[in-house]
């Protein structure tokens, strides 16, 4: 569980770096803390248990990006 949470936070952090280098402004997840991010990924996993952790983290990232969160 802890390793998965660490992976999710690292993934989201890396996605922010990549996104900023690709010309996108703003950091996704500026509206919450690490516990809030993990909670969002857990909600996704609860709704779609057959999906992968990668898809869950990516979905949360793109939703936050779309909503400018």
PDB file of N, H, CA, C and O in Angstrom:
ATOM      1  N   UNK A   1       0.835  -1.195   0.000  1.00  0.00           N
ATOM      2  CA  UNK A   1       0.000   0.000   0.000  1.00  0.00           C
ATOM      3  C   UNK A   1       0.880   1.260   0.000  1.00  0.00           C
ATOM      4  O   UNK A   1       0.679   2.154  -0.822  1.00  0.00           O
ATOM      5  N   UNK A   2       1.830   1.331   0.895  1.00  0.00           N
ATOM      6  H   UNK A   2       1.994   0.605   1.563  1.00  0.00           H
ATOM      7  CA  UNK A   2       2.673   2.528   0.991  1.00  0.00           C
ATOM      8  C   UNK A   2       3.482   2.720  -0.288  1.00  0.00           C
ATOM      9  O   UNK A   2       3.601   3.840  -0.783  1.00  0.00           O
ATOM     10  N   UNK A   3       4.034   1.645  -0.822  1.00  0.00           N
ATOM     11  H   UNK A   3       3.938   0.735  -0.420  1.00  0.00           H
ATOM     12  CA  UNK A   3       4.806   1.773  -2.062  1.00  0.00           C
ATOM     13  C   UNK A   3       3.939   2.271  -3.205  1.00  0.00           C
ATOM     14  O   UNK A   3       4.386   3.067  -4.031  1.00  0.00           O
ATOM     15  N   UNK A   4       2.703   1.803  -3.249  1.00  0.00           N
ATOM     16  H   UNK A   4       2.340   1.157  -2.577  1.00  0.00           H
ATOM     17  CA  UNK A   4       1.783   2.273  -4.283  1.00  0.00           C
ATOM     18  C   UNK A   4       1.493   3.753  -4.134  1.00  0.00           C
ATOM     19  O   UNK A   4       1.424   4.478  -5.127  1.00  0.00           O
ATOM     20  N   UNK A   5       1.322   4.204  -2.907  1.00  0.00           N
ATOM     21  H   UNK A   5       1.378   3.615  -2.101  1.00  0.00           H
ATOM     22  CA  UNK A   5       1.066   5.619  -2.667  1.00  0.00           C
ATOM     23  C   UNK A   5       2.282   6.454  -3.062  1.00  0.00           C
ATOM     24  O   UNK A   5       2.144   7.516  -3.669  1.00  0.00           O
ATOM     25  N   UNK A   6       3.473   5.966  -2.715  1.00  0.00           N
ATOM     26  H   UNK A   6       3.585   5.103  -2.222  1.00  0.00           H
ATOM     27  CA  UNK A   6       4.699   6.676  -3.104  1.00  0.00           C
ATOM     28  C   UNK A   6       4.819   6.736  -4.622  1.00  0.00           C
ATOM     29  O   UNK A   6       5.206   7.759  -5.185  1.00  0.00           O
ATOM     30  N   UNK A   7       4.484   5.632  -5.273  1.00  0.00           N
ATOM     31  H   UNK A   7       4.169   4.800  -4.815  1.00  0.00           H
ATOM     32  CA  UNK A   7       4.561   5.603  -6.730  1.00  0.00           C
ATOM     33  C   UNK A   7       3.606   6.625  -7.336  1.00  0.00           C
ATOM     34  O   UNK A   7       3.977   7.357  -8.254  1.00  0.00           O
ATOM     35  N   UNK A   8       2.383   6.677  -6.826  1.00  0.00           N
ATOM     36  H   UNK A   8       2.082   6.083  -6.080  1.00  0.00           H
ATOM     37  CA  UNK A   8       1.384   7.621  -7.346  1.00  0.00           C
ATOM     38  C   UNK A   8       1.892   9.050  -7.203  1.00  0.00           C
ATOM     39  O   UNK A   8       1.812   9.831  -8.152  1.00  0.00           O
ATOM     40  N   UNK A   9       2.409   9.400  -6.040  1.00  0.00           N
ATOM     41  H   UNK A   9       2.475   8.766  -5.269  1.00  0.00           H
ATOM     42  CA  UNK A   9       2.904  10.769  -5.828  1.00  0.00           C
ATOM     43  C   UNK A   9       4.085  11.071  -6.743  1.00  0.00           C
ATOM     44  O   UNK A   9       4.197  12.181  -7.265  1.00  0.00           O
ATOM     45  N   UNK A  10       4.958  10.102  -6.941  1.00  0.00           N
ATOM     46  H   UNK A  10       4.867   9.201  -6.517  1.00  0.00           H
ATOM     47  CA  UNK A  10       6.079  10.292  -7.871  1.00  0.00           C
ATOM     48  C   UNK A  10       5.607  10.441  -9.307  1.00  0.00           C
ATOM     49  O   UNK A  10       6.123  11.269 -10.057  1.00  0.00           O
ATOM     50  N   UNK A  11       4.628   9.637  -9.683  1.00  0.00           N
ATOM     51  H   UNK A  11       4.209   8.964  -9.074  1.00  0.00           H
ATOM     52  CA  UNK A  11       4.065   9.723 -11.032  1.00  0.00           C
ATOM     53  C   UNK A  11       3.468  11.108 -11.273  1.00  0.00           C
ATOM     54  O   UNK A  11       3.735  11.737 -12.297  1.00  0.00           O
ATOM     55  N   UNK A  12       2.663  11.574 -10.329  1.00  0.00           N
ATOM     56  H   UNK A  12       2.446  11.063  -9.498  1.00  0.00           H
ATOM     57  CA  UNK A  12       2.011  12.883 -10.491  1.00  0.00           C
ATOM     58  C   UNK A  12       3.043  13.999 -10.516  1.00  0.00           C
ATOM     59  O   UNK A  12       2.906  14.958 -11.276  1.00  0.00           O
ATOM     60  N   UNK A  13       4.059  13.882  -9.701  1.00  0.00           N
ATOM     61  H   UNK A  13       4.170  13.104  -9.083  1.00  0.00           H
ATOM     62  CA  UNK A  13       5.127  14.884  -9.684  1.00  0.00           C
ATOM     63  C   UNK A  13       5.873  14.896 -11.019  1.00  0.00           C
ATOM     64  O   UNK A  13       6.141  15.959 -11.579  1.00  0.00           O
ATOM     65  N   UNK A  14       6.202  13.718 -11.517  1.00  0.00           N
ATOM     66  H   UNK A  14       5.984  12.854 -11.062  1.00  0.00           H
ATOM     67  CA  UNK A  14       6.872  13.616 -12.813  1.00  0.00           C
ATOM     68  C   UNK A  14       6.006  14.127 -13.949  1.00  0.00           C
ATOM     69  O   UNK A  14       6.505  14.764 -14.877  1.00  0.00           O
ATOM     70  N   UNK A  15       4.714  13.853 -13.881  1.00  0.00           N
ATOM     71  H   UNK A  15       4.308  13.336 -13.128  1.00  0.00           H
ATOM     72  CA  UNK A  15       3.796  14.345 -14.916  1.00  0.00           C
ATOM     73  C   UNK A  15       3.750  15.872 -14.909  1.00  0.00           C
ATOM     74  O   UNK A  15       3.651  16.495 -15.966  1.00  0.00           O
ATOM     75  N   UNK A  16       3.820  16.470 -13.732  1.00  0.00           N
ATOM     76  H   UNK A  16       3.900  15.963 -12.874  1.00  0.00           H
ATOM     77  CA  UNK A  16       3.866  17.935 -13.647  1.00  0.00           C
ATOM     78  C   UNK A  16       5.120  18.478 -14.318  1.00  0.00           C
ATOM     79  O   UNK A  16       5.057  19.460 -15.058  1.00  0.00           O
ATOM     80  N   UNK A  17       6.256  17.845 -14.063  1.00  0.00           N
ATOM     81  H   UNK A  17       6.308  17.047 -13.462  1.00  0.00           H
ATOM     82  CA  UNK A  17       7.516  18.299 -14.677  1.00  0.00           C
ATOM     83  C   UNK A  17       7.433  18.170 -16.187  1.00  0.00           C
ATOM     84  O   UNK A  17       7.774  19.103 -16.913  1.00  0.00           O
ATOM     85  N   UNK A  18       6.983  17.019 -16.662  1.00  0.00           N
ATOM     86  H   UNK A  18       6.706  16.260 -16.072  1.00  0.00           H
ATOM     87  CA  UNK A  18       6.861  16.802 -18.101  1.00  0.00           C
ATOM     88  C   UNK A  18       5.916  17.823 -18.725  1.00  0.00           C
ATOM     89  O   UNK A  18       6.216  18.400 -19.770  1.00  0.00           O
ATOM     90  N   UNK A  19       4.786  18.041 -18.087  1.00  0.00           N
ATOM     91  H   UNK A  19       4.542  17.572 -17.238  1.00  0.00           H
ATOM     92  CA  UNK A  19       3.782  18.965 -18.603  1.00  0.00           C
ATOM     93  C   UNK A  19       4.333  20.382 -18.689  1.00  0.00           C
ATOM     94  O   UNK A  19       4.077  21.089 -19.664  1.00  0.00           O
ATOM     95  N   UNK A  20       5.085  20.801 -17.683  1.00  0.00           N
ATOM     96  H   UNK A  20       5.294  20.227 -16.891  1.00  0.00           H
ATOM     97  CA  UNK A  20       5.638  22.163 -17.708  1.00  0.00           C
ATOM     98  C   UNK A  20       6.675  22.307 -18.810  1.00  0.00           C
ATOM     99  O   UNK A  20       6.789  23.379 -19.406  1.00  0.00           O
ATOM    100  N   UNK A  21       7.428  21.262 -19.094  1.00  0.00           N
ATOM    101  H   UNK A  21       7.335  20.391 -18.610  1.00  0.00           H
ATOM    102  CA  UNK A  21       8.415  21.313 -20.178  1.00  0.00           C
ATOM    103  C   UNK A  21       7.741  21.285 -21.544  1.00  0.00           C
ATOM    104  O   UNK A  21       8.317  21.728 -22.537  1.00  0.00           O
ATOM    105  N   UNK A  22       6.520  20.765 -21.587  1.00  0.00           N
ATOM    106  H   UNK A  22       6.052  20.405 -20.780  1.00  0.00           H
ATOM    107  CA  UNK A  22       5.773  20.705 -22.842  1.00  0.00           C
ATOM    108  C   UNK A  22       4.997  21.991 -23.098  1.00  0.00           C
ATOM    109  O   UNK A  22       4.258  22.091 -24.078  1.00  0.00           O
ATOM    110  N   UNK A  23       5.166  22.975 -22.216  1.00  0.00           N
ATOM    111  H   UNK A  23       5.766  22.893 -21.420  1.00  0.00           H
ATOM    112  CA  UNK A  23       4.547  24.270 -22.438  1.00  0.00           C
ATOM    113  C   UNK A  23       3.248  24.516 -21.719  1.00  0.00           C
ATOM    114  O   UNK A  23       2.633  25.564 -21.913  1.00  0.00           O
ATOM    115  N   UNK A  24       2.807  23.585 -20.893  1.00  0.00           N
ATOM    116  H   UNK A  24       3.307  22.734 -20.735  1.00  0.00           H
ATOM    117  CA  UNK A  24       1.577  23.789 -20.128  1.00  0.00           C
ATOM    118  C   UNK A  24       1.905  24.582 -18.871  1.00  0.00           C
ATOM    119  O   UNK A  24       2.925  24.342 -18.223  1.00  0.00           O
ATOM    120  N   UNK A  25       1.058  25.505 -18.539  1.00  0.00           N
ATOM    121  H   UNK A  25       0.230  25.700 -19.065  1.00  0.00           H
ATOM    122  CA  UNK A  25       1.312  26.314 -17.350  1.00  0.00           C
ATOM    123  C   UNK A  25       0.580  25.741 -16.154  1.00  0.00           C
ATOM    124  O   UNK A  25      -0.433  25.057 -16.302  1.00  0.00           O
ATOM    125  N   UNK A  26       1.089  26.020 -14.983  1.00  0.00           N
ATOM    126  H   UNK A  26       1.911  26.576 -14.863  1.00  0.00           H
ATOM    127  CA  UNK A  26       0.435  25.595 -13.754  1.00  0.00           C
ATOM    128  C   UNK A  26       0.771  24.176 -13.361  1.00  0.00           C
ATOM    129  O   UNK A  26       1.051  23.324 -14.204  1.00  0.00           O
ATOM    130  N   UNK A  27       0.738  23.947 -12.098  1.00  0.00           N
ATOM    131  H   UNK A  27       0.511  24.640 -11.413  1.00  0.00           H
ATOM    132  CA  UNK A  27       1.025  22.627 -11.570  1.00  0.00           C
ATOM    133  C   UNK A  27      -0.294  21.947 -11.213  1.00  0.00           C
ATOM    134  O   UNK A  27      -1.088  22.485 -10.441  1.00  0.00           O
ATOM    135  N   UNK A  28      -0.517  20.790 -11.763  1.00  0.00           N
ATOM    136  H   UNK A  28       0.128  20.353 -12.390  1.00  0.00           H
ATOM    137  CA  UNK A  28      -1.687  20.010 -11.413  1.00  0.00           C
ATOM    138  C   UNK A  28      -1.537  19.589  -9.964  1.00  0.00           C
ATOM    139  O   UNK A  28      -0.446  19.223  -9.527  1.00  0.00           O
ATOM    140  N   UNK A  29      -2.577  19.639  -9.256  1.00  0.00           N
ATOM    141  H   UNK A  29      -3.463  19.937  -9.610  1.00  0.00           H
ATOM    142  CA  UNK A  29      -2.676  19.235  -7.849  1.00  0.00           C
ATOM    143  C   UNK A  29      -2.312  20.348  -6.885  1.00  0.00           C
ATOM    144  O   UNK A  29      -2.087  20.087  -5.703  1.00  0.00           O
ATOM    145  N   UNK A  30      -2.249  21.576  -7.359  1.00  0.00           N
ATOM    146  H   UNK A  30      -2.432  21.788  -8.319  1.00  0.00           H
ATOM    147  CA  UNK A  30      -1.946  22.696  -6.472  1.00  0.00           C
ATOM    148  C   UNK A  30      -3.074  22.951  -5.476  1.00  0.00           C
ATOM    149  O   UNK A  30      -2.887  23.679  -4.501  1.00  0.00           O
ATOM    150  N   UNK A  31      -4.237  22.359  -5.714  1.00  0.00           N
ATOM    151  H   UNK A  31      -4.388  21.768  -6.506  1.00  0.00           H
ATOM    152  CA  UNK A  31      -5.401  22.618  -4.863  1.00  0.00           C
ATOM    153  C   UNK A  31      -5.556  21.604  -3.727  1.00  0.00           C
ATOM    154  O   UNK A  31      -6.527  21.671  -2.972  1.00  0.00           O
ATOM    155  N   UNK A  32      -4.627  20.679  -3.598  1.00  0.00           N
ATOM    156  H   UNK A  32      -3.839  20.625  -4.211  1.00  0.00           H
ATOM    157  CA  UNK A  32      -4.754  19.659  -2.558  1.00  0.00           C
ATOM    158  C   UNK A  32      -3.383  19.238  -2.057  1.00  0.00           C
ATOM    159  O   UNK A  32      -2.360  19.709  -2.552  1.00  0.00           O
ATOM    160  N   UNK A  33      -3.370  18.362  -1.088  1.00  0.00           N
ATOM    161  H   UNK A  33      -4.201  17.980  -0.685  1.00  0.00           H
ATOM    162  CA  UNK A  33      -2.122  17.854  -0.528  1.00  0.00           C
ATOM    163  C   UNK A  33      -1.960  16.383  -0.936  1.00  0.00           C
ATOM    164  O   UNK A  33      -2.849  15.816  -1.571  1.00  0.00           O
ATOM    165  N   UNK A  34      -0.824  15.763  -0.571  1.00  0.00           N
ATOM    166  H   UNK A  34      -0.102  16.224  -0.055  1.00  0.00           H
ATOM    167  CA  UNK A  34      -0.626  14.367  -0.969  1.00  0.00           C
ATOM    168  C   UNK A  34      -1.751  13.431  -0.531  1.00  0.00           C
ATOM    169  O   UNK A  34      -2.139  12.539  -1.285  1.00  0.00           O
ATOM    170  N   UNK A  35      -2.273  13.623   0.666  1.00  0.00           N
ATOM    171  H   UNK A  35      -1.958  14.348   1.278  1.00  0.00           H
ATOM    172  CA  UNK A  35      -3.370  12.759   1.127  1.00  0.00           C
ATOM    173  C   UNK A  35      -4.608  12.918   0.241  1.00  0.00           C
ATOM    174  O   UNK A  35      -5.314  11.945  -0.022  1.00  0.00           O
ATOM    175  N   UNK A  36      -4.866  14.134  -0.213  1.00  0.00           N
ATOM    176  H   UNK A  36      -4.293  14.925   0.001  1.00  0.00           H
ATOM    177  CA  UNK A  36      -5.995  14.376  -1.106  1.00  0.00           C
ATOM    178  C   UNK A  36      -5.811  13.713  -2.453  1.00  0.00           C
ATOM    179  O   UNK A  36      -6.765  13.191  -3.029  1.00  0.00           O
ATOM    180  N   UNK A  37      -4.585  13.730  -2.961  1.00  0.00           N
ATOM    181  H   UNK A  37      -3.810  14.154  -2.493  1.00  0.00           H
ATOM    182  CA  UNK A  37      -4.299  13.068  -4.237  1.00  0.00           C
ATOM    183  C   UNK A  37      -4.504  11.562  -4.122  1.00  0.00           C
ATOM    184  O   UNK A  37      -5.121  10.938  -4.985  1.00  0.00           O
ATOM    185  N   UNK A  38      -3.979  10.992  -3.043  1.00  0.00           N
ATOM    186  H   UNK A  38      -3.478  11.499  -2.341  1.00  0.00           H
ATOM    187  CA  UNK A  38      -4.138   9.550  -2.836  1.00  0.00           C
ATOM    188  C   UNK A  38      -5.617   9.201  -2.702  1.00  0.00           C
ATOM    189  O   UNK A  38      -6.061   8.178  -3.223  1.00  0.00           O
ATOM    190  N   UNK A  39      -6.375  10.036  -2.014  1.00  0.00           N
ATOM    191  H   UNK A  39      -6.014  10.867  -1.590  1.00  0.00           H
ATOM    192  CA  UNK A  39      -7.814   9.791  -1.867  1.00  0.00           C
ATOM    193  C   UNK A  39      -8.512   9.786  -3.227  1.00  0.00           C
ATOM    194  O   UNK A  39      -9.398   8.965  -3.466  1.00  0.00           O
ATOM    195  N   UNK A  40      -8.122  10.690  -4.113  1.00  0.00           N
ATOM    196  H   UNK A  40      -7.403  11.358  -3.919  1.00  0.00           H
ATOM    197  CA  UNK A  40      -8.738  10.731  -5.452  1.00  0.00           C
ATOM    198  C   UNK A  40      -8.409   9.468  -6.238  1.00  0.00           C
ATOM    199  O   UNK A  40      -9.273   8.916  -6.920  1.00  0.00           O
ATOM    200  N   UNK A  41      -7.171   9.013  -6.144  1.00  0.00           N
ATOM    201  H   UNK A  41      -6.470   9.462  -5.590  1.00  0.00           H
ATOM    202  CA  UNK A  41      -6.785   7.784  -6.850  1.00  0.00           C
ATOM    203  C   UNK A  41      -7.538   6.588  -6.258  1.00  0.00           C
ATOM    204  O   UNK A  41      -7.979   5.707  -6.997  1.00  0.00           O
ATOM    205  N   UNK A  42      -7.685   6.555  -4.941  1.00  0.00           N
ATOM    206  H   UNK A  42      -7.328   7.271  -4.341  1.00  0.00           H
ATOM    207  CA  UNK A  42      -8.432   5.462  -4.310  1.00  0.00           C
ATOM    208  C   UNK A  42      -9.888   5.458  -4.759  1.00  0.00           C
ATOM    209  O   UNK A  42     -10.466   4.394  -4.978  1.00  0.00           O
ATOM    210  N   UNK A  43     -10.486   6.640  -4.898  1.00  0.00           N
ATOM    211  H   UNK A  43     -10.017   7.505  -4.721  1.00  0.00           H
ATOM    212  CA  UNK A  43     -11.871   6.715  -5.395  1.00  0.00           C
ATOM    213  C   UNK A  43     -11.967   6.103  -6.786  1.00  0.00           C
ATOM    214  O   UNK A  43     -12.890   5.341  -7.075  1.00  0.00           O
ATOM    215  N   UNK A  44     -11.009   6.442  -7.644  1.00  0.00           N
ATOM    216  H   UNK A  44     -10.259   7.060  -7.408  1.00  0.00           H
ATOM    217  CA  UNK A  44     -10.990   5.887  -8.992  1.00  0.00           C
ATOM    218  C   UNK A  44     -10.896   4.363  -8.925  1.00  0.00           C
ATOM    219  O   UNK A  44     -11.628   3.658  -9.620  1.00  0.00           O
ATOM    220  N   UNK A  45      -9.987   3.860  -8.082  1.00  0.00           N
ATOM    221  H   UNK A  45      -9.392   4.432  -7.517  1.00  0.00           H
ATOM    222  CA  UNK A  45      -9.793   2.413  -7.960  1.00  0.00           C
ATOM    223  C   UNK A  45     -11.035   1.720  -7.418  1.00  0.00           C
ATOM    224  O   UNK A  45     -11.355   0.602  -7.822  1.00  0.00           O
ATOM    225  N   UNK A  46     -11.728   2.379  -6.510  1.00  0.00           N
ATOM    226  H   UNK A  46     -11.468   3.288  -6.182  1.00  0.00           H
ATOM    227  CA  UNK A  46     -12.972   1.799  -5.982  1.00  0.00           C
ATOM    228  C   UNK A  46     -14.045   1.713  -7.060  1.00  0.00           C
ATOM    229  O   UNK A  46     -14.807   0.747  -7.111  1.00  0.00           O
ATOM    230  N   UNK A  47     -14.101   2.738  -7.928  1.00  0.00           N
ATOM    231  H   UNK A  47     -13.482   3.522  -7.886  1.00  0.00           H
ATOM    232  CA  UNK A  47     -15.093   2.749  -9.013  1.00  0.00           C
ATOM    233  C   UNK A  47     -14.734   1.764 -10.121  1.00  0.00           C
ATOM    234  O   UNK A  47     -15.614   1.173 -10.747  1.00  0.00           O
ATOM    235  N   UNK A  48     -13.422   1.593 -10.359  1.00  0.00           N
ATOM    236  H   UNK A  48     -12.707   2.073  -9.850  1.00  0.00           H
ATOM    237  CA  UNK A  48     -12.961   0.754 -11.462  1.00  0.00           C
ATOM    238  C   UNK A  48     -11.858  -0.193 -10.986  1.00  0.00           C
ATOM    239  O   UNK A  48     -10.693  -0.023 -11.348  1.00  0.00           O
ATOM    240  N   UNK A  49     -12.221  -1.185 -10.179  1.00  0.00           N
ATOM    241  H   UNK A  49     -13.166  -1.323  -9.885  1.00  0.00           H
ATOM    242  CA  UNK A  49     -11.210  -2.053  -9.565  1.00  0.00           C
ATOM    243  C   UNK A  49     -10.386  -2.885 -10.545  1.00  0.00           C
ATOM    244  O   UNK A  49      -9.298  -3.340 -10.194  1.00  0.00           O
ATOM    245  N   UNK A  50     -10.875  -3.091 -11.750  1.00  0.00           N
ATOM    246  H   UNK A  50     -11.759  -2.721 -12.035  1.00  0.00           H
ATOM    247  CA  UNK A  50     -10.111  -3.881 -12.716  1.00  0.00           C
ATOM    248  C   UNK A  50      -9.094  -3.041 -13.478  1.00  0.00           C
ATOM    249  O   UNK A  50      -8.303  -3.579 -14.252  1.00  0.00           O
ATOM    250  N   UNK A  51      -9.105  -1.742 -13.270  1.00  0.00           N
ATOM    251  H   UNK A  51      -9.748  -1.305 -12.641  1.00  0.00           H
ATOM    252  CA  UNK A  51      -8.165  -0.857 -13.948  1.00  0.00           C
ATOM    253  C   UNK A  51      -6.823  -0.878 -13.233  1.00  0.00           C
ATOM    254  O   UNK A  51      -6.741  -1.293 -12.077  1.00  0.00           O
ATOM    255  N   UNK A  52      -5.773  -0.434 -13.908  1.00  0.00           N
ATOM    256  H   UNK A  52      -5.839  -0.097 -14.847  1.00  0.00           H
ATOM    257  CA  UNK A  52      -4.429  -0.429 -13.324  1.00  0.00           C
ATOM    258  C   UNK A  52      -4.190   0.843 -12.510  1.00  0.00           C
ATOM    259  O   UNK A  52      -4.901   1.838 -12.655  1.00  0.00           O
ATOM    260  N   UNK A  53      -3.184   0.785 -11.661  1.00  0.00           N
ATOM    261  H   UNK A  53      -2.606  -0.022 -11.544  1.00  0.00           H
ATOM    262  CA  UNK A  53      -2.797   1.952 -10.883  1.00  0.00           C
ATOM    263  C   UNK A  53      -2.307   3.073 -11.806  1.00  0.00           C
ATOM    264  O   UNK A  53      -2.550   4.250 -11.539  1.00  0.00           O
ATOM    265  N   UNK A  54      -1.630   2.712 -12.874  1.00  0.00           N
ATOM    266  H   UNK A  54      -1.433   1.756 -13.091  1.00  0.00           H
ATOM    267  CA  UNK A  54      -1.186   3.700 -13.863  1.00  0.00           C
ATOM    268  C   UNK A  54      -2.383   4.442 -14.450  1.00  0.00           C
ATOM    269  O   UNK A  54      -2.366   5.669 -14.540  1.00  0.00           O
ATOM    270  N   UNK A  55      -3.409   3.716 -14.844  1.00  0.00           N
ATOM    271  H   UNK A  55      -3.423   2.719 -14.771  1.00  0.00           H
ATOM    272  CA  UNK A  55      -4.598   4.363 -15.403  1.00  0.00           C
ATOM    273  C   UNK A  55      -5.311   5.226 -14.375  1.00  0.00           C
ATOM    274  O   UNK A  55      -5.832   6.291 -14.707  1.00  0.00           O
ATOM    275  N   UNK A  56      -5.336   4.769 -13.129  1.00  0.00           N
ATOM    276  H   UNK A  56      -4.913   3.904 -12.859  1.00  0.00           H
ATOM    277  CA  UNK A  56      -5.974   5.547 -12.070  1.00  0.00           C
ATOM    278  C   UNK A  56      -5.235   6.868 -11.854  1.00  0.00           C
ATOM    279  O   UNK A  56      -5.855   7.930 -11.804  1.00  0.00           O
ATOM    280  N   UNK A  57      -3.916   6.798 -11.727  1.00  0.00           N
ATOM    281  H   UNK A  57      -3.412   5.935 -11.768  1.00  0.00           H
ATOM    282  CA  UNK A  57      -3.124   8.015 -11.511  1.00  0.00           C
ATOM    283  C   UNK A  57      -3.219   8.942 -12.717  1.00  0.00           C
ATOM    284  O   UNK A  57      -3.350  10.156 -12.561  1.00  0.00           O
ATOM    285  N   UNK A  58      -3.153   8.376 -13.909  1.00  0.00           N
ATOM    286  H   UNK A  58      -3.047   7.390 -14.035  1.00  0.00           H
ATOM    287  CA  UNK A  58      -3.261   9.190 -15.119  1.00  0.00           C
ATOM    288  C   UNK A  58      -4.612   9.865 -15.241  1.00  0.00           C
ATOM    289  O   UNK A  58      -4.698  11.031 -15.626  1.00  0.00           O
ATOM    290  N   UNK A  59      -5.657   9.141 -14.915  1.00  0.00           N
ATOM    291  H   UNK A  59      -5.587   8.194 -14.602  1.00  0.00           H
ATOM    292  CA  UNK A  59      -7.002   9.702 -14.971  1.00  0.00           C
ATOM    293  C   UNK A  59      -7.147  10.867 -13.999  1.00  0.00           C
ATOM    294  O   UNK A  59      -7.692  11.913 -14.350  1.00  0.00           O
ATOM    295  N   UNK A  60      -6.660  10.680 -12.783  1.00  0.00           N
ATOM    296  H   UNK A  60      -6.217   9.830 -12.498  1.00  0.00           H
ATOM    297  CA  UNK A  60      -6.718  11.762 -11.794  1.00  0.00           C
ATOM    298  C   UNK A  60      -5.909  12.955 -12.282  1.00  0.00           C
ATOM    299  O   UNK A  60      -6.360  14.095 -12.169  1.00  0.00           O
ATOM    300  N   UNK A  61      -4.724  12.709 -12.822  1.00  0.00           N
ATOM    301  H   UNK A  61      -4.357  11.783 -12.913  1.00  0.00           H
ATOM    302  CA  UNK A  61      -3.884  13.794 -13.320  1.00  0.00           C
ATOM    303  C   UNK A  61      -4.609  14.595 -14.403  1.00  0.00           C
ATOM    304  O   UNK A  61      -4.678  15.822 -14.325  1.00  0.00           O
ATOM    305  N   UNK A  62      -5.143  13.916 -15.399  1.00  0.00           N
ATOM    306  H   UNK A  62      -5.087  12.920 -15.463  1.00  0.00           H
ATOM    307  CA  UNK A  62      -5.784  14.626 -16.507  1.00  0.00           C
ATOM    308  C   UNK A  62      -7.077  15.317 -16.076  1.00  0.00           C
ATOM    309  O   UNK A  62      -7.424  16.371 -16.610  1.00  0.00           O
ATOM    310  N   UNK A  63      -7.790  14.730 -15.113  1.00  0.00           N
ATOM    311  H   UNK A  63      -7.507  13.874 -14.679  1.00  0.00           H
ATOM    312  CA  UNK A  63      -8.990  15.397 -14.597  1.00  0.00           C
ATOM    313  C   UNK A  63      -8.603  16.683 -13.856  1.00  0.00           C
ATOM    314  O   UNK A  63      -9.242  17.720 -14.030  1.00  0.00           O
ATOM    315  N   UNK A  64      -7.567  16.608 -13.041  1.00  0.00           N
ATOM    316  H   UNK A  64      -7.048  15.765 -12.900  1.00  0.00           H
ATOM    317  CA  UNK A  64      -7.106  17.803 -12.333  1.00  0.00           C
ATOM    318  C   UNK A  64      -6.610  18.849 -13.329  1.00  0.00           C
ATOM    319  O   UNK A  64      -6.858  20.041 -13.148  1.00  0.00           O
ATOM    320  N   UNK A  65      -5.914  18.416 -14.374  1.00  0.00           N
ATOM    321  H   UNK A  65      -5.711  17.448 -14.521  1.00  0.00           H
ATOM    322  CA  UNK A  65      -5.426  19.345 -15.393  1.00  0.00           C
ATOM    323  C   UNK A  65      -6.593  20.029 -16.102  1.00  0.00           C
ATOM    324  O   UNK A  65      -6.580  21.243 -16.306  1.00  0.00           O
ATOM    325  N   UNK A  66      -7.593  19.249 -16.472  1.00  0.00           N
ATOM    326  H   UNK A  66      -7.604  18.262 -16.307  1.00  0.00           H
ATOM    327  CA  UNK A  66      -8.766  19.785 -17.154  1.00  0.00           C
ATOM    328  C   UNK A  66      -9.514  20.789 -16.287  1.00  0.00           C
ATOM    329  O   UNK A  66      -9.978  21.821 -16.772  1.00  0.00           O
ATOM    330  N   UNK A  67      -9.628  20.469 -14.975  1.00  0.00           N
ATOM    331  H   UNK A  67      -9.251  19.631 -14.581  1.00  0.00           H
ATOM    332  CA  UNK A  67     -10.355  21.317 -14.045  1.00  0.00           C
ATOM    333  C   UNK A  67      -9.489  22.423 -13.447  1.00  0.00           C
ATOM    334  O   UNK A  67      -9.952  23.195 -12.607  1.00  0.00           O
ATOM    335  N   UNK A  68      -8.224  22.497 -13.886  1.00  0.00           N
ATOM    336  H   UNK A  68      -7.849  21.870 -14.569  1.00  0.00           H
ATOM    337  CA  UNK A  68      -7.259  23.493 -13.378  1.00  0.00           C
ATOM    338  C   UNK A  68      -7.151  23.428 -11.852  1.00  0.00           C
ATOM    339  O   UNK A  68      -7.196  24.443 -11.156  1.00  0.00           O
ATOM    340  N   UNK A  69      -7.007  22.196 -11.365  1.00  0.00           N
ATOM    341  H   UNK A  69      -6.971  21.372 -11.931  1.00  0.00           H
ATOM    342  CA  UNK A  69      -6.883  21.982  -9.919  1.00  0.00           C
ATOM    343  C   UNK A  69      -5.462  21.737  -9.579  1.00  0.00           C
ATOM    344  O   UNK A  69      -5.133  21.532  -8.411  1.00  0.00           O
TER     345      UNK A  69
END
